[in-house]
Amino acid sequence: MPKTLYRIYVVELSKRVYTKNAKFRAANPQFNGVLECLYVGMTSKTPNERFEQHKTGHRNKKGYKISSSIVEKYGLYLRPSLYMHIDPFLTREEALIAEKEIALELRREGYAVWFN
């Protein structure tokens, strides 16, 4: 059986998230409103499958909500140009580290970014 691969994905969020969500605003004090608001995540599914889970408020078999409420409420669409160049990761741990690094890099570039 093939080993699970983990991928990074990026979702563009409505800019309303910045004005309506205090936690998002507090996490992005550098944001000047020029670029977009983004969500960076990692998944063992395809980015499209994971985005659909977010938008539908998906719950796992045990009943736990595994979707981000920020993406569920403010997610617009995937931004493949910001993640297609990133190779998949062999472990969840590597992907989590990369998710944070990529999110912080996008913040440095001027985006407002949320990640878990």
mmCIF file of N, CA and C in Angstrom, residues 4-109:
data_model
loop_
_atom_site.group_PDB
_atom_site.id
_atom_site.type_symbol
_atom_site.label_atom_id
_atom_site.label_comp_id
_atom_site.label_asym_id
_atom_site.label_seq_id
_atom_site.Cartn_x
_atom_site.Cartn_y
_atom_site.Cartn_z
ATOM 1 N N THR A 4 1.189 7.352 2.866
ATOM 2 C CA THR A 4 0.423 8.597 2.838
ATOM 3 C C THR A 4 1.356 9.774 2.614
ATOM 4 N N LEU A 5 0.951 10.670 1.725
ATOM 5 C CA LEU A 5 1.684 11.905 1.491
ATOM 6 C C LEU A 5 0.859 13.066 2.027
ATOM 7 N N TYR A 6 1.539 14.072 2.508
ATOM 8 C CA TYR A 6 0.877 15.248 3.061
ATOM 9 C C TYR A 6 1.199 16.452 2.187
ATOM 10 N N ARG A 7 0.173 17.204 1.859
ATOM 11 C CA ARG A 7 0.330 18.351 0.975
ATOM 12 C C ARG A 7 -0.052 19.643 1.696
ATOM 13 N N ILE A 8 0.608 20.711 1.307
ATOM 14 C CA ILE A 8 0.266 22.052 1.778
ATOM 15 C C ILE A 8 -0.739 22.627 0.785
ATOM 16 N N TYR A 9 -1.705 23.390 1.289
ATOM 17 C CA TYR A 9 -2.650 24.079 0.404
ATOM 18 C C TYR A 9 -2.927 25.466 0.971
ATOM 19 N N VAL A 10 -3.383 26.357 0.099
ATOM 20 C CA VAL A 10 -3.658 27.739 0.493
ATOM 21 C C VAL A 10 -5.047 28.115 -0.015
ATOM 22 N N VAL A 11 -5.844 28.697 0.883
ATOM 23 C CA VAL A 11 -7.193 29.145 0.549
ATOM 24 C C VAL A 11 -7.236 30.668 0.661
ATOM 25 N N GLU A 12 -7.802 31.310 -0.346
ATOM 26 C CA GLU A 12 -8.029 32.748 -0.219
ATOM 27 C C GLU A 12 -9.305 32.962 0.583
ATOM 28 N N LEU A 13 -9.217 33.894 1.531
ATOM 29 C CA LEU A 13 -10.347 34.231 2.389
ATOM 30 C C LEU A 13 -10.905 35.594 1.998
ATOM 31 N N SER A 14 -12.170 35.786 2.256
ATOM 32 C CA SER A 14 -12.774 37.094 2.080
ATOM 33 C C SER A 14 -12.078 38.079 3.022
ATOM 34 N N LYS A 15 -11.863 39.300 2.569
ATOM 35 C CA LYS A 15 -11.214 40.293 3.436
ATOM 36 C C LYS A 15 -12.087 40.660 4.631
ATOM 37 N N ARG A 16 -13.359 40.259 4.604
ATOM 38 C CA ARG A 16 -14.229 40.486 5.757
ATOM 39 C C ARG A 16 -13.686 39.802 7.008
ATOM 40 N N VAL A 17 -12.895 38.711 6.826
ATOM 41 C CA VAL A 17 -12.343 38.013 7.990
ATOM 42 C C VAL A 17 -11.485 38.967 8.820
ATOM 43 N N TYR A 18 -10.815 39.903 8.168
ATOM 44 C CA TYR A 18 -9.937 40.828 8.890
ATOM 45 C C TYR A 18 -10.744 41.809 9.745
ATOM 46 N N THR A 19 -11.856 42.257 9.248
ATOM 47 C CA THR A 19 -12.662 43.215 10.016
ATOM 48 C C THR A 19 -13.590 42.528 11.010
ATOM 49 N N LYS A 20 -14.008 41.303 10.719
ATOM 50 C CA LYS A 20 -15.010 40.629 11.552
ATOM 51 C C LYS A 20 -14.420 39.685 12.598
ATOM 52 N N ASN A 21 -13.160 39.238 12.431
ATOM 53 C CA ASN A 21 -12.594 38.237 13.328
ATOM 54 C C ASN A 21 -11.404 38.823 14.096
ATOM 55 N N ALA A 22 -11.601 39.069 15.391
ATOM 56 C CA ALA A 22 -10.564 39.715 16.210
ATOM 57 C C ALA A 22 -9.302 38.868 16.320
ATOM 58 N N LYS A 23 -9.436 37.547 16.409
ATOM 59 C CA LYS A 23 -8.246 36.681 16.513
ATOM 60 C C LYS A 23 -7.419 36.754 15.231
ATOM 61 N N PHE A 24 -8.100 36.736 14.095
ATOM 62 C CA PHE A 24 -7.402 36.840 12.813
ATOM 63 C C PHE A 24 -6.670 38.175 12.724
ATOM 64 N N ARG A 25 -7.348 39.249 13.093
ATOM 65 C CA ARG A 25 -6.753 40.592 13.058
ATOM 66 C C ARG A 25 -5.542 40.667 13.987
ATOM 67 N N ALA A 26 -5.677 40.106 15.202
ATOM 68 C CA ALA A 26 -4.575 40.138 16.174
ATOM 69 C C ALA A 26 -3.363 39.344 15.686
ATOM 70 N N ALA A 27 -3.605 38.292 14.919
ATOM 71 C CA ALA A 27 -2.501 37.462 14.408
ATOM 72 C C ALA A 27 -1.772 38.116 13.240
ATOM 73 N N ASN A 28 -2.354 39.180 12.693
ATOM 74 C CA ASN A 28 -1.795 39.815 11.494
ATOM 75 C C ASN A 28 -1.671 41.328 11.645
ATOM 76 N N PRO A 29 -0.926 41.785 12.665
ATOM 77 C CA PRO A 29 -0.812 43.236 12.871
ATOM 78 C C PRO A 29 -0.081 43.950 11.729
ATOM 79 N N GLN A 30 0.687 43.221 10.932
ATOM 80 C CA GLN A 30 1.451 43.807 9.837
ATOM 81 C C GLN A 30 0.598 44.068 8.607
ATOM 82 N N PHE A 31 -0.617 43.542 8.559
ATOM 83 C CA PHE A 31 -1.442 43.600 7.345
ATOM 84 C C PHE A 31 -1.863 45.027 7.021
ATOM 85 N N ASN A 32 -1.639 45.429 5.751
ATOM 86 C CA ASN A 32 -1.994 46.798 5.347
ATOM 87 C C ASN A 32 -3.169 46.845 4.371
ATOM 88 N N GLY A 33 -3.776 45.701 4.094
ATOM 89 C CA GLY A 33 -4.960 45.665 3.239
ATOM 90 C C GLY A 33 -4.693 45.582 1.758
ATOM 91 N N VAL A 34 -3.428 45.577 1.348
ATOM 92 C CA VAL A 34 -3.111 45.554 -0.078
ATOM 93 C C VAL A 34 -3.266 44.153 -0.664
ATOM 94 N N LEU A 35 -2.642 43.155 -0.029
ATOM 95 C CA LEU A 35 -2.725 41.781 -0.528
ATOM 96 C C LEU A 35 -3.939 41.082 0.089
ATOM 97 N N GLU A 36 -4.059 39.782 -0.165
ATOM 98 C CA GLU A 36 -5.223 39.031 0.260
ATOM 99 C C GLU A 36 -5.071 38.442 1.662
ATOM 100 N N CYS A 37 -6.193 37.979 2.184
ATOM 101 C CA CYS A 37 -6.225 37.199 3.421
ATOM 102 C C CYS A 37 -6.210 35.722 3.010
ATOM 103 N N LEU A 38 -5.383 34.926 3.700
ATOM 104 C CA LEU A 38 -5.179 33.531 3.313
ATOM 105 C C LEU A 38 -5.280 32.590 4.514
ATOM 106 N N TYR A 39 -5.563 31.323 4.204
ATOM 107 C CA TYR A 39 -5.487 30.237 5.179
ATOM 108 C C TYR A 39 -4.500 29.232 4.609
ATOM 109 N N VAL A 40 -3.533 28.799 5.411
ATOM 110 C CA VAL A 40 -2.576 27.780 4.983
ATOM 111 C C VAL A 40 -2.837 26.531 5.809
ATOM 112 N N GLY A 41 -2.975 25.397 5.122
ATOM 113 C CA GLY A 41 -3.209 24.138 5.811
ATOM 114 C C GLY A 41 -2.397 23.026 5.198
ATOM 115 N N MET A 42 -2.479 21.868 5.842
ATOM 116 C CA MET A 42 -1.837 20.678 5.263
ATOM 117 C C MET A 42 -2.833 19.535 5.355
ATOM 118 N N THR A 43 -2.741 18.597 4.415
ATOM 119 C CA THR A 43 -3.717 17.516 4.341
ATOM 120 C C THR A 43 -3.118 16.266 3.721
ATOM 121 N N SER A 44 -3.718 15.129 4.046
ATOM 122 C CA SER A 44 -3.351 13.877 3.380
ATOM 123 C C SER A 44 -4.309 13.611 2.216
ATOM 124 N N LYS A 45 -5.292 14.464 2.055
ATOM 125 C CA LYS A 45 -6.245 14.374 0.945
ATOM 126 C C LYS A 45 -5.773 15.297 -0.175
ATOM 127 N N THR A 46 -6.560 15.417 -1.228
ATOM 128 C CA THR A 46 -6.221 16.422 -2.230
ATOM 129 C C THR A 46 -6.653 17.781 -1.679
ATOM 130 N N PRO A 47 -6.020 18.861 -2.111
ATOM 131 C CA PRO A 47 -6.463 20.182 -1.652
ATOM 132 C C PRO A 47 -7.950 20.432 -1.921
ATOM 133 N N ASN A 48 -8.459 19.964 -3.069
ATOM 134 C CA ASN A 48 -9.882 20.150 -3.378
ATOM 135 C C ASN A 48 -10.778 19.431 -2.382
ATOM 136 N N GLU A 49 -10.432 18.186 -2.042
ATOM 137 C CA GLU A 49 -11.218 17.436 -1.058
ATOM 138 C C GLU A 49 -11.199 18.128 0.298
ATOM 139 N N ARG A 50 -10.034 18.597 0.694
ATOM 140 C CA ARG A 50 -9.915 19.238 2.003
ATOM 141 C C ARG A 50 -10.682 20.564 2.037
ATOM 142 N N PHE A 51 -10.627 21.323 0.958
ATOM 143 C CA PHE A 51 -11.371 22.575 0.885
ATOM 144 C C PHE A 51 -12.872 22.301 1.029
ATOM 145 N N GLU A 52 -13.362 21.271 0.352
ATOM 146 C CA GLU A 52 -14.783 20.913 0.469
ATOM 147 C C GLU A 52 -15.143 20.534 1.903
ATOM 148 N N GLN A 53 -14.242 19.822 2.595
ATOM 149 C CA GLN A 53 -14.497 19.483 4.000
ATOM 150 C C GLN A 53 -14.638 20.751 4.843
ATOM 151 N N HIS A 54 -13.761 21.710 4.611
ATOM 152 C CA HIS A 54 -13.839 22.979 5.344
ATOM 153 C C HIS A 54 -15.182 23.662 5.077
ATOM 154 N N LYS A 55 -15.550 23.777 3.812
ATOM 155 C CA LYS A 55 -16.745 24.545 3.441
ATOM 156 C C LYS A 55 -18.041 23.891 3.923
ATOM 157 N N THR A 56 -18.026 22.573 4.129
ATOM 158 C CA THR A 56 -19.245 21.878 4.565
ATOM 159 C C THR A 56 -19.256 21.610 6.068
ATOM 160 N N GLY A 57 -18.238 22.079 6.803
ATOM 161 C CA GLY A 57 -18.203 21.852 8.248
ATOM 162 C C GLY A 57 -18.048 20.382 8.602
ATOM 163 N N HIS A 58 -17.256 19.677 7.834
ATOM 164 C CA HIS A 58 -17.097 18.222 7.947
ATOM 165 C C HIS A 58 -16.742 17.759 9.362
ATOM 166 N N ARG A 59 -17.322 16.632 9.743
ATOM 167 C CA ARG A 59 -16.998 15.982 11.017
ATOM 168 C C ARG A 59 -16.455 14.589 10.727
ATOM 169 N N ASN A 60 -15.489 14.156 11.549
ATOM 170 C CA ASN A 60 -14.921 12.823 11.338
ATOM 171 C C ASN A 60 -15.873 11.755 11.877
ATOM 172 N N LYS A 61 -15.452 10.485 11.802
ATOM 173 C CA LYS A 61 -16.316 9.374 12.225
ATOM 174 C C LYS A 61 -16.687 9.441 13.695
ATOM 175 N N LYS A 62 -15.851 10.073 14.499
ATOM 176 C CA LYS A 62 -16.142 10.200 15.930
ATOM 177 C C LYS A 62 -17.001 11.429 16.241
ATOM 178 N N GLY A 63 -17.310 12.205 15.208
ATOM 179 C CA GLY A 63 -18.168 13.359 15.397
ATOM 180 C C GLY A 63 -17.451 14.667 15.670
ATOM 181 N N TYR A 64 -16.107 14.643 15.612
ATOM 182 C CA TYR A 64 -15.347 15.867 15.843
ATOM 183 C C TYR A 64 -15.296 16.709 14.573
ATOM 184 N N LYS A 65 -15.521 17.997 14.718
ATOM 185 C CA LYS A 65 -15.434 18.907 13.579
ATOM 186 C C LYS A 65 -13.965 19.054 13.199
ATOM 187 N N ILE A 66 -13.655 18.744 11.949
ATOM 188 C CA ILE A 66 -12.261 18.816 11.492
ATOM 189 C C ILE A 66 -12.072 19.924 10.465
ATOM 190 N N SER A 67 -13.058 20.798 10.365
ATOM 191 C CA SER A 67 -12.924 21.913 9.434
ATOM 192 C C SER A 67 -12.637 23.187 10.212
ATOM 193 N N SER A 68 -11.931 24.084 9.578
ATOM 194 C CA SER A 68 -11.636 25.385 10.177
ATOM 195 C C SER A 68 -12.854 26.279 10.019
ATOM 196 N N SER A 69 -13.316 26.855 11.126
ATOM 197 C CA SER A 69 -14.478 27.744 11.041
ATOM 198 C C SER A 69 -14.161 28.987 10.212
ATOM 199 N N ILE A 70 -12.898 29.408 10.207
ATOM 200 C CA ILE A 70 -12.507 30.565 9.392
ATOM 201 C C ILE A 70 -12.672 30.254 7.904
ATOM 202 N N VAL A 71 -12.246 29.059 7.480
ATOM 203 C CA VAL A 71 -12.404 28.699 6.066
ATOM 204 C C VAL A 71 -13.878 28.427 5.757
ATOM 205 N N GLU A 72 -14.570 27.789 6.679
ATOM 206 C CA GLU A 72 -15.990 27.500 6.465
ATOM 207 C C GLU A 72 -16.771 28.798 6.215
ATOM 208 N N LYS A 73 -16.468 29.819 6.991
ATOM 209 C CA LYS A 73 -17.213 31.078 6.904
ATOM 210 C C LYS A 73 -16.679 32.034 5.833
ATOM 211 N N TYR A 74 -15.346 32.123 5.704
ATOM 212 C CA TYR A 74 -14.752 33.150 4.838
ATOM 213 C C TYR A 74 -13.995 32.606 3.626
ATOM 214 N N GLY A 75 -13.849 31.283 3.505
ATOM 215 C CA GLY A 75 -13.079 30.712 2.400
ATOM 216 C C GLY A 75 -13.736 30.948 1.054
ATOM 217 N N LEU A 76 -12.942 31.429 0.099
ATOM 218 C CA LEU A 76 -13.463 31.713 -1.234
ATOM 219 C C LEU A 76 -13.084 30.622 -2.231
ATOM 220 N N TYR A 77 -11.788 30.333 -2.327
ATOM 221 C CA TYR A 77 -11.303 29.345 -3.280
ATOM 222 C C TYR A 77 -9.836 29.030 -2.979
ATOM 223 N N LEU A 78 -9.358 27.937 -3.581
ATOM 224 C CA LEU A 78 -7.952 27.557 -3.442
ATOM 225 C C LEU A 78 -7.081 28.484 -4.274
ATOM 226 N N ARG A 79 -5.836 28.670 -3.814
ATOM 227 C CA ARG A 79 -4.850 29.484 -4.541
ATOM 228 C C ARG A 79 -3.665 28.596 -4.946
ATOM 229 N N PRO A 80 -3.845 27.736 -5.969
ATOM 230 C CA PRO A 80 -2.783 26.797 -6.357
ATOM 231 C C PRO A 80 -1.449 27.456 -6.685
ATOM 232 N N SER A 81 -1.459 28.684 -7.189
ATOM 233 C CA SER A 81 -0.192 29.336 -7.545
ATOM 234 C C SER A 81 0.691 29.553 -6.311
ATOM 235 N N LEU A 82 0.090 29.507 -5.117
ATOM 236 C CA LEU A 82 0.872 29.705 -3.900
ATOM 237 C C LEU A 82 1.342 28.397 -3.267
ATOM 238 N N TYR A 83 0.905 27.232 -3.805
ATOM 239 C CA TYR A 83 1.332 25.967 -3.188
ATOM 240 C C TYR A 83 1.702 24.840 -4.153
ATOM 241 N N MET A 84 1.383 24.966 -5.432
ATOM 242 C CA MET A 84 1.644 23.848 -6.359
ATOM 243 C C MET A 84 3.130 23.525 -6.504
ATOM 244 N N HIS A 85 3.995 24.477 -6.242
ATOM 245 C CA HIS A 85 5.433 24.260 -6.368
ATOM 246 C C HIS A 85 6.017 23.507 -5.159
ATOM 247 N N ILE A 86 5.213 23.291 -4.121
ATOM 248 C CA ILE A 86 5.701 22.648 -2.897
ATOM 249 C C ILE A 86 5.491 21.137 -3.004
ATOM 250 N N ASP A 87 6.566 20.384 -2.921
ATOM 251 C CA ASP A 87 6.469 18.926 -2.997
ATOM 252 C C ASP A 87 5.755 18.370 -1.772
ATOM 253 N N PRO A 88 5.052 17.225 -1.931
ATOM 254 C CA PRO A 88 4.403 16.587 -0.782
ATOM 255 C C PRO A 88 5.436 16.121 0.255
ATOM 256 N N PHE A 89 4.968 15.937 1.471
ATOM 257 C CA PHE A 89 5.819 15.508 2.576
ATOM 258 C C PHE A 89 5.482 14.076 2.960
ATOM 259 N N LEU A 90 6.499 13.349 3.448
ATOM 260 C CA LEU A 90 6.299 11.952 3.812
ATOM 261 C C LEU A 90 5.705 11.783 5.201
ATOM 262 N N THR A 91 5.899 12.777 6.076
ATOM 263 C CA THR A 91 5.358 12.649 7.427
ATOM 264 C C THR A 91 4.490 13.854 7.769
ATOM 265 N N ARG A 92 3.559 13.616 8.668
ATOM 266 C CA ARG A 92 2.672 14.679 9.143
ATOM 267 C C ARG A 92 3.490 15.774 9.836
ATOM 268 N N GLU A 93 4.495 15.369 10.593
ATOM 269 C CA GLU A 93 5.337 16.318 11.324
ATOM 270 C C GLU A 93 6.050 17.275 10.380
ATOM 271 N N GLU A 94 6.625 16.731 9.299
ATOM 272 C CA GLU A 94 7.295 17.587 8.305
ATOM 273 C C GLU A 94 6.313 18.578 7.694
ATOM 274 N N ALA A 95 5.109 18.095 7.393
ATOM 275 C CA ALA A 95 4.095 18.953 6.774
ATOM 276 C C ALA A 95 3.655 20.060 7.730
ATOM 277 N N LEU A 96 3.520 19.742 9.016
ATOM 278 C CA LEU A 96 3.123 20.755 10.002
ATOM 279 C C LEU A 96 4.179 21.852 10.122
ATOM 280 N N ILE A 97 5.435 21.458 10.110
ATOM 281 C CA ILE A 97 6.530 22.436 10.168
ATOM 282 C C ILE A 97 6.503 23.315 8.925
ATOM 283 N N ALA A 98 6.334 22.688 7.765
ATOM 284 C CA ALA A 98 6.302 23.435 6.501
ATOM 285 C C ALA A 98 5.095 24.363 6.452
ATOM 286 N N GLU A 99 3.945 23.909 6.963
ATOM 287 C CA GLU A 99 2.736 24.746 6.988
ATOM 288 C C GLU A 99 3.012 26.048 7.733
ATOM 289 N N LYS A 100 3.638 25.936 8.891
ATOM 290 C CA LYS A 100 3.947 27.128 9.689
ATOM 291 C C LYS A 100 4.956 28.014 8.967
ATOM 292 N N GLU A 101 6.022 27.418 8.422
ATOM 293 C CA GLU A 101 7.052 28.193 7.731
ATOM 294 C C GLU A 101 6.473 28.943 6.528
ATOM 295 N N ILE A 102 5.615 28.272 5.767
ATOM 296 C CA ILE A 102 5.022 28.888 4.580
ATOM 297 C C ILE A 102 4.069 30.004 4.985
ATOM 298 N N ALA A 103 3.278 29.763 6.024
ATOM 299 C CA ALA A 103 2.354 30.788 6.506
ATOM 300 C C ALA A 103 3.115 32.034 6.958
ATOM 301 N N LEU A 104 4.191 31.832 7.698
ATOM 302 C CA LEU A 104 4.972 32.971 8.183
ATOM 303 C C LEU A 104 5.669 33.705 7.032
ATOM 304 N N GLU A 105 6.114 32.957 6.032
ATOM 305 C CA GLU A 105 6.729 33.584 4.862
ATOM 306 C C GLU A 105 5.698 34.435 4.113
ATOM 307 N N LEU A 106 4.487 33.930 3.947
ATOM 308 C CA LEU A 106 3.437 34.701 3.278
ATOM 309 C C LEU A 106 3.095 35.958 4.078
ATOM 310 N N ARG A 107 3.118 35.860 5.406
ATOM 311 C CA ARG A 107 2.901 37.059 6.237
ATOM 312 C C ARG A 107 3.992 38.087 5.985
ATOM 313 N N ARG A 108 5.247 37.618 5.912
ATOM 314 C CA ARG A 108 6.365 38.541 5.655
ATOM 315 C C ARG A 108 6.200 39.235 4.301
ATOM 316 N N GLU A 109 5.574 38.537 3.357
ATOM 317 C CA GLU A 109 5.350 39.108 2.020
ATOM 318 C C GLU A 109 4.186 40.110 2.014
#
